[in-house]
Amino acid sequence: MSRLPFYLLTGLLIVAGIALSIHRHVEFEVPWTPGEKRQVWEVEAQVDFVGQGDPVIVDMALPGPQQGYRLLTENTASSGYGLSFLEDERGRRAQWSIREASGPQQLYYSAQMLVAPQAKRLDIPPPKLKKLVWEPPFDAAAKQVIERAHQRSADAYTFARELIRDFTGDRQGENVRLLLTQFEQVPLLVKLLNEAGVHARQVSGLLLEDGRRRQSLTSWLQVYNAKGDWVLFNPYTGEQGRPENLLLWEDRGEAVLDVEGGSNSRVYFSMIEHNQPAAAAVRNQLSNDTLLNFSIHSLPLEDQALFQTILLIPIGALMVVFLRVLVGIKTSGTFMPVLIALAFIQTTLLTGLIGFLLVVAVGLVIRNYLSYLNLLLVARVSAVIITVIAIIAIFSVLSYRFGLNAGLTITFFPMIILAWTIERMSILWEEEGPKEVLIQGGGSLLTAVLAYLAMNNPWVRHITFNFLGVQLILLALILLLGNYTGYRLLELKRFKPVTES
């Protein structure tokens, strides 16, 4: 019978597992190793204004996901105010409201922005062209400024750059100076660009610098080309491109802060940089599960902790299959070592080994007595289970009395599995003798220890919990090992006389 379908299946599982894991790492920035740190900026906006005893509505622009940054968390502090987060064609905004406010008022908004180089910028539609009616003599001056920049440019971006340069240094002519007497520079640049048929708008950004306080937003030009792509320009230097430390706070050309019912309003910004574990930094993103972003991070933390242990079982199963199929180690029960290894994770290795040996040793002595009673199998196993529970309870009480709190963790051992282990070893003792008991018991314990070392590795715990595609790879490896029919390593000693002759 052809084995091609089998190998195609295992190959498909491996490819699918690797693809899902790489997609999760690239698309959602889940780190490969535990302990990785990510750069996070915590920015706080403080809104100050003076209430006049009337109803107040405060409307402030908020940052959103953008190129290079991703919003992690946001919080507000506004005692007595109602708060709503709005999102429409004007972008994300926070709106505070109160029936009456008098005297100085302060509102706070803080956001944590993750530095994410792979984060994509939002597709924002270009602004509509706004053509103005220029009054003399400003109409002639604007026309000459536009014509001069147009002659030295080739497209929308070069036109914007040349236009800005005409406003700086020695290139600032009489026409520019005349226009600046009537208009502010950044709104004037937007008007001139629109007059020339170039889509542009004024946006507000925050230059991030660790430990800065009471900072203000800076104005930038957002210029679109015919394809709908846009580029930022510094409206005072003509420098093209977005600085790495620039966080766009408002990117729709709207007012950053609008206060109704108050006066002397202004907003200041404070910021601080810190690093935090990458797993925590991307947890919010992972909680929004889709078909391709399937994860268990949306579950309650208690269930997540449970799955973190459950997802280690395939690692232990792979270790058991490897040791039994390729190495040839004999164990008492097929996957009993995996369950014992899980108990070792809870008890620590040394405490678990001592507890396991004590329970099994005492259980074998009692089981030896039960064999003289000639009980039926069901009754005998039930008696062994009750005996194991009693042994664990006695050891737990004694360890507590002696101040050995680590001994209390012996309760994590699977009692049913221990009872069956004692029963199987007792029957094996009667049928095969103590040597076979030591071989299978020692093999089980060795397998459990090796499975524990593999399952308790921090890197393994991180990979199995955060990359569910790894489970497909483990399944494929187990299937491949299950197809092995050759000699085991421990069986090679039978051929030693052949090599010596």
XYZ file of C-alpha atoms in Angstrom:
501
model
C 0.000 0.000 0.000
C 1.348 3.410 -0.973
C 2.541 5.603 1.884
C 2.304 8.741 -0.251
C -1.017 9.975 1.250
C 0.451 9.534 4.746
C 3.547 11.593 3.937
C 1.427 14.201 2.178
C -0.726 14.484 5.292
C 2.222 14.883 7.655
C 3.895 17.336 5.279
C 0.702 19.367 5.080
C 0.453 19.471 8.883
C 4.044 20.680 9.215
C 3.650 23.347 6.529
C 0.344 24.531 8.013
C 1.813 24.700 11.519
C 4.871 26.652 10.374
C 2.748 28.997 8.229
C 0.321 29.745 11.065
C 3.183 30.407 13.472
C 5.027 32.714 11.068
C 1.794 34.551 10.246
C 1.138 35.062 13.939
C 4.646 36.389 14.504
C 4.706 38.716 11.499
C 1.119 39.932 11.421
C 0.446 40.184 15.162
C 4.042 40.637 16.386
C 3.927 37.769 18.864
C 7.561 37.246 19.985
C 9.354 33.953 19.372
C 11.064 33.932 22.764
C 9.828 34.775 26.269
C 11.120 37.841 28.019
C 11.329 40.074 24.938
C 10.721 43.738 25.647
C 8.792 46.258 23.585
C 9.083 50.022 23.616
C 5.942 51.724 24.889
C 5.211 55.441 25.111
C 2.809 56.606 27.781
C 1.374 59.974 26.783
C -0.868 62.103 28.974
C -2.941 65.027 27.704
C -4.060 67.668 30.212
C -6.930 69.919 29.158
C -7.220 73.212 31.047
C -10.035 75.736 30.682
C -12.130 78.102 32.765
C -15.790 77.237 33.226
C -18.337 80.051 33.066
C -21.151 78.405 35.019
C -22.824 77.057 31.882
C -23.126 73.570 30.376
C -19.777 72.466 28.982
C -18.884 70.150 26.103
C -15.197 69.402 25.545
C -14.303 67.683 22.294
C -10.692 66.497 21.820
C -9.033 64.517 19.052
C -7.459 61.184 20.033
C -4.632 59.207 18.460
C -5.394 55.943 16.761
C -3.472 53.053 15.213
C -1.011 54.454 12.693
C 2.213 53.707 10.912
C 4.831 52.789 13.515
C 2.477 52.909 16.520
C -0.398 50.883 17.877
C -2.772 51.934 20.636
C -2.603 49.591 23.637
C -4.700 51.165 26.379
C -6.308 54.494 27.134
C -7.665 55.997 30.348
C -9.277 59.239 31.443
C -9.669 61.177 34.682
C -12.608 63.581 34.679
C -14.438 63.795 37.982
C -18.111 64.637 37.545
C -17.994 64.648 33.739
C -19.747 62.345 31.366
C -17.456 60.772 28.774
C -17.999 59.227 25.364
C -15.558 57.981 22.748
C -16.699 58.846 19.239
C -15.440 57.721 15.861
C -16.670 59.225 12.580
C -15.272 60.978 9.533
C -13.440 63.333 11.893
C -11.500 60.405 13.386
C -11.382 59.239 16.991
C -12.442 61.826 19.538
C -13.261 62.026 23.240
C -16.217 64.109 24.338
C -16.647 65.235 27.934
C -19.886 66.871 29.104
C -21.244 68.375 32.296
C -24.341 70.347 33.147
C -22.477 73.165 34.910
C -18.808 74.048 35.402
C -17.348 77.125 37.071
C -13.763 78.196 37.583
C -10.583 76.388 36.502
C -11.197 72.898 35.150
C -8.775 70.094 34.367
C -9.405 66.942 32.327
C -6.886 64.153 31.747
C -6.480 61.580 29.019
C -3.629 59.059 28.891
C -2.752 56.495 26.239
C -0.146 53.788 25.900
C 1.270 53.587 22.380
C 3.273 50.520 21.402
C 6.173 51.158 19.037
C 5.310 48.716 16.243
C 7.427 49.165 13.091
C 5.179 46.750 11.209
C 1.980 48.610 12.053
C 0.275 49.904 8.919
C -1.032 53.400 8.490
C -4.741 53.940 8.046
C -6.187 54.630 4.615
C -7.522 58.135 5.127
C -9.404 59.663 2.198
C -7.825 62.844 0.837
C -9.448 66.128 1.817
C -11.621 67.997 -0.603
C -10.105 70.938 -2.443
C -11.063 74.258 -0.903
C -10.626 77.157 -3.280
C -10.842 80.636 -1.832
C -11.727 83.961 -3.292
C -8.582 86.010 -2.837
C -9.005 89.706 -2.302
C -6.657 92.144 -4.012
C -3.719 92.397 -3.715
C -3.461 88.918 -2.205
C -4.853 87.226 -5.333
C -1.976 88.386 -7.496
C 0.602 87.521 -4.827
C -0.834 84.000 -4.397
C -0.869 83.427 -8.151
C 2.779 84.445 -8.527
C 3.907 82.278 -5.585
C 2.089 79.255 -7.049
C 3.518 79.816 -10.543
C 7.061 80.166 -9.224
C 6.889 76.882 -7.272
C 5.124 75.134 -10.159
C 7.935 75.878 -12.581
C 10.506 74.216 -10.299
C 8.442 71.095 -9.550
C 7.371 67.908 -11.312
C 4.591 66.467 -9.130
C 2.541 67.154 -6.026
C 5.345 66.315 -3.607
C 8.055 68.378 -5.295
C 5.584 71.242 -5.702
C 4.831 71.188 -1.965
C 8.528 71.074 -1.127
C 9.392 74.011 -3.379
C 6.424 75.992 -2.107
C 7.506 75.556 1.513
C 11.068 76.560 0.684
C 9.760 79.846 -0.737
C 8.542 80.604 2.776
C 11.928 80.054 4.437
C 15.199 81.987 4.634
C 16.441 84.095 1.779
C 13.923 82.664 -0.686
C 11.070 84.443 1.051
C 10.028 87.108 -1.447
C 7.772 90.123 -1.219
C 4.695 88.156 -2.301
C 5.183 85.636 0.516
C 5.709 88.376 3.088
C 2.546 90.081 1.900
C 0.502 86.917 2.281
C 1.935 86.257 5.761
C 0.592 89.590 6.947
C -2.934 88.268 6.387
C -2.623 84.485 6.995
C -0.747 82.121 9.295
C 1.925 80.104 7.527
C 0.558 76.547 7.796
C -3.088 77.364 6.860
C -1.728 79.589 4.090
C 0.309 76.701 2.647
C -2.785 74.499 2.641
C -4.752 77.208 0.822
C -2.031 77.653 -1.794
C -1.755 73.913 -2.375
C -5.507 73.620 -2.792
C -5.468 76.581 -5.162
C -2.909 74.677 -7.258
C -5.098 71.559 -7.295
C -3.053 69.614 -4.727
C -4.957 67.846 -1.954
C -3.438 68.812 1.387
C -4.411 69.466 4.953
C -2.910 70.522 8.262
C -2.418 67.758 10.834
C -1.122 67.851 14.380
C 1.625 65.633 15.766
C 3.509 65.154 18.999
C 7.288 64.778 18.968
C 8.041 62.062 21.511
C 10.938 62.630 23.882
C 11.355 60.735 27.132
C 10.526 62.662 30.298
C 9.159 65.789 28.604
C 6.356 67.766 30.273
C 3.892 70.451 29.180
C 4.611 69.955 25.493
C 2.437 71.262 22.677
C 1.444 69.732 19.375
C 3.277 70.733 16.211
C 1.674 71.366 12.827
C 2.528 69.291 9.749
C 1.425 69.259 6.139
C -0.164 66.112 4.775
C 0.078 66.179 0.987
C -1.639 63.709 -1.385
C -0.628 62.784 -4.911
C -2.801 61.643 -7.810
C -2.633 57.991 -6.642
C -4.051 58.789 -3.212
C -0.766 58.269 -1.348
C 0.291 60.906 1.123
C 3.493 62.226 2.630
C 4.155 64.487 5.583
C 6.096 67.715 5.196
C 7.578 69.976 7.823
C 5.827 73.278 6.982
C 8.740 75.345 8.256
C 11.733 73.557 6.728
C 10.285 71.685 3.759
C 11.728 68.403 5.004
C 9.825 65.503 3.483
C 8.926 62.366 5.434
C 7.756 61.453 8.877
C 10.229 61.492 11.777
C 10.458 58.250 13.747
C 9.480 59.968 16.997
C 6.400 61.716 15.586
C 3.013 60.548 16.874
C 0.117 61.878 14.821
C -2.463 63.031 17.342
C -4.961 64.454 14.833
C -4.798 63.412 11.172
C -8.101 64.594 9.636
C -7.494 68.327 9.478
C -9.914 69.033 12.318
C -9.452 71.095 15.472
C -7.549 69.249 18.194
C -9.567 70.803 21.020
C -13.027 72.371 20.946
C -14.572 73.658 24.185
C -18.141 74.924 24.408
C -19.095 76.757 27.581
C -15.522 77.534 28.663
C -12.727 79.975 27.922
C -8.928 80.038 27.843
C -8.795 76.403 26.798
C -5.478 74.740 26.059
C -4.008 71.255 26.085
C -0.551 70.166 27.256
C 1.170 66.832 26.845
C 3.550 64.861 29.042
C 5.246 61.648 27.992
C 7.470 58.918 29.317
C 9.090 55.938 27.639
C 9.333 52.497 29.203
C 9.767 48.881 28.173
C 7.411 46.072 29.024
C 7.206 42.380 28.140
C 6.221 41.856 24.540
C 3.561 39.296 25.461
C 1.775 41.854 27.633
C 2.212 44.579 25.041
C 0.362 42.631 22.345
C -2.227 41.000 24.603
C -4.935 43.525 23.708
C -4.473 42.860 20.029
C -4.563 39.087 20.521
C -7.842 39.314 22.437
C -9.577 40.438 19.230
C -9.698 36.993 17.699
C -10.436 36.407 14.052
C -10.201 33.224 12.054
C -6.515 33.875 11.278
C -5.769 35.325 14.697
C -7.175 32.368 16.608
C -5.918 32.480 20.171
C -7.111 31.761 23.659
C -6.179 35.198 24.999
C -9.841 36.207 24.880
C -10.649 33.652 27.586
C -10.680 34.575 31.295
C -7.271 34.465 32.934
C -8.191 31.382 34.954
C -8.992 29.465 31.772
C -5.872 30.793 30.083
C -3.749 29.424 32.917
C -5.483 26.056 32.546
C -4.834 25.938 28.790
C -1.229 26.948 29.314
C -0.765 23.626 31.119
C -2.982 21.569 28.816
C -1.065 22.705 25.729
C 2.108 21.225 27.224
C 0.696 17.683 27.107
C 1.584 17.158 23.403
C 5.212 17.952 24.269
C 5.163 15.226 26.908
C 3.418 12.857 24.504
C 6.112 13.477 21.872
C 8.790 12.756 24.472
C 7.087 9.479 25.469
C 6.720 8.384 21.841
C 10.366 9.193 21.140
C 11.680 7.331 24.194
C 9.473 4.268 23.655
C 9.665 3.960 19.859
C 13.227 5.044 19.107
C 15.064 4.495 22.392
C 13.092 1.491 23.608
C 12.504 2.506 27.227
C 9.775 0.458 28.909
C 7.178 2.292 30.986
C 4.367 1.227 33.265
C 1.392 2.465 31.308
C 1.540 4.306 28.030
C 1.132 7.950 29.024
C 1.319 7.684 32.794
C 4.746 9.470 32.692
C 3.103 12.532 31.059
C 0.597 12.855 33.904
C 3.349 12.408 36.463
C 5.379 15.089 34.656
C 2.391 17.446 34.907
C 2.333 16.788 38.645
C 6.068 17.554 38.828
C 5.354 20.970 37.270
C 3.085 21.751 40.199
C 5.210 20.196 42.943
C 8.765 20.950 41.648
C 10.950 18.051 40.569
C 12.628 17.084 43.851
C 9.442 17.236 45.934
C 7.549 15.340 43.254
C 10.130 12.561 43.023
C 10.187 12.034 46.783
C 6.387 12.104 47.018
C 5.944 9.733 44.079
C 8.415 7.184 45.456
C 6.895 7.306 48.941
C 3.318 6.898 47.738
C 4.156 4.053 45.344
C 6.358 2.247 47.883
C 3.763 2.355 50.661
C 1.018 1.539 48.154
C 2.873 -1.598 46.987
C 3.199 -2.822 50.555
C -0.519 -2.397 51.183
C -1.383 -3.870 47.782
C 0.720 -6.926 48.668
C -1.497 -7.476 51.707
C -4.672 -7.066 49.627
C -3.479 -9.826 47.287
C -3.906 -12.342 50.131
C -7.597 -11.454 50.448
C -8.379 -12.769 46.947
C -10.581 -9.781 46.086
C -12.165 -9.183 42.705
C -10.344 -6.747 40.382
C -12.835 -3.895 40.712
C -12.947 -4.120 44.493
C -9.165 -4.444 44.732
C -8.499 -1.396 42.536
C -11.117 0.609 44.439
C -9.415 -0.322 47.702
C -6.064 0.761 46.254
C -7.556 4.138 45.230
C -8.859 4.724 48.749
C -5.489 3.653 50.126
C -3.651 6.122 47.863
C -5.931 8.930 49.004
C -5.271 8.016 52.633
C -1.484 7.878 52.045
C -1.473 11.301 50.353
C -3.592 12.771 53.159
C -1.284 11.347 55.864
C 1.871 12.595 54.122
C 0.328 16.046 53.631
C -0.607 16.326 57.329
C 2.814 15.089 58.482
C 4.679 17.473 56.173
C 2.583 20.373 57.453
C 3.217 19.381 61.065
C 6.960 19.339 60.430
C 6.838 22.689 58.653
C 7.541 21.195 55.205
C 5.029 23.190 53.192
C 6.389 21.763 49.943
C 4.961 18.413 50.955
C 1.432 19.804 50.647
C 1.820 19.883 46.870
C 1.734 16.078 46.786
C -2.030 16.436 46.371
C -1.418 17.403 42.736
C -0.574 13.809 41.868
C -3.325 12.059 39.834
C -4.676 9.603 42.384
C -6.416 7.274 39.929
C -3.242 6.980 37.856
C -1.196 6.284 40.974
C -3.642 3.580 42.016
C -3.463 1.880 38.607
C 0.329 2.205 38.623
C 0.498 0.429 41.969
C -1.892 -2.258 40.722
C 0.074 -2.842 37.501
C 3.423 -2.972 39.319
C 2.051 -5.407 41.868
C 0.764 -7.750 39.133
C 4.046 -7.376 37.269
C 5.936 -8.283 40.451
C 3.884 -11.473 40.790
C 4.200 -12.476 37.119
C 7.648 -11.229 36.030
C 9.513 -10.605 39.267
C 11.085 -7.525 40.914
C 13.607 -6.974 38.103
C 10.899 -6.176 35.551
C 9.207 -3.913 38.101
C 12.413 -1.943 38.516
C 12.917 -1.736 34.729
C 9.409 -0.471 33.983
C 9.153 1.648 37.119
C 12.558 3.192 36.537
C 11.722 3.737 32.849
C 8.476 5.431 33.798
C 10.236 7.693 36.273
C 13.038 8.541 33.825
C 10.497 9.307 31.090
C 8.485 11.475 33.474
C 11.600 13.440 34.464
C 12.642 14.002 30.839
C 9.081 14.975 29.906
C 9.031 17.398 32.843
C 12.294 19.019 31.735
C 10.910 19.454 28.211
C 7.492 20.725 29.312
C 8.769 23.067 32.019
C 11.180 24.897 29.715
C 10.185 28.626 29.550
C 10.711 28.760 25.783
C 8.556 25.662 25.237
C 5.792 27.036 27.476
C 5.849 30.324 25.563
C 5.793 28.731 22.108
C 3.029 26.205 22.838
C 0.781 28.826 24.451
C 1.217 31.629 21.912
C 1.582 29.646 18.680
C -1.179 27.072 18.340
C 0.220 26.059 14.956
C 2.954 24.239 16.880
C 0.345 21.641 17.866
C 0.017 20.653 14.196
C 3.783 20.238 13.946
C 3.811 18.052 17.066
C 1.001 15.927 15.638
C 2.953 15.415 12.396
C 6.109 14.421 14.288
C 4.180 11.916 16.409
C 2.633 10.428 13.268
C 6.065 10.101 11.665
C 7.479 8.431 14.788
C 4.499 6.098 14.858
C 5.427 4.946 11.354
C 8.883 3.805 12.484
C 9.350 0.004 12.459
C 13.116 -0.296 12.801
C 15.300 -1.308 15.735
C 15.288 0.598 18.989
C 18.525 1.920 20.421
C 18.391 -0.316 23.501
C 17.899 -3.372 21.287
C 21.247 -2.859 19.580
C 23.003 -4.515 22.521
C 21.724 -7.846 21.152
C 24.066 -7.408 18.190
C 27.119 -6.625 20.299
C 28.426 -10.271 20.151
C 28.274 -10.072 16.352
C 30.591 -7.074 16.288
C 33.009 -8.675 18.745
C 33.352 -11.968 16.782
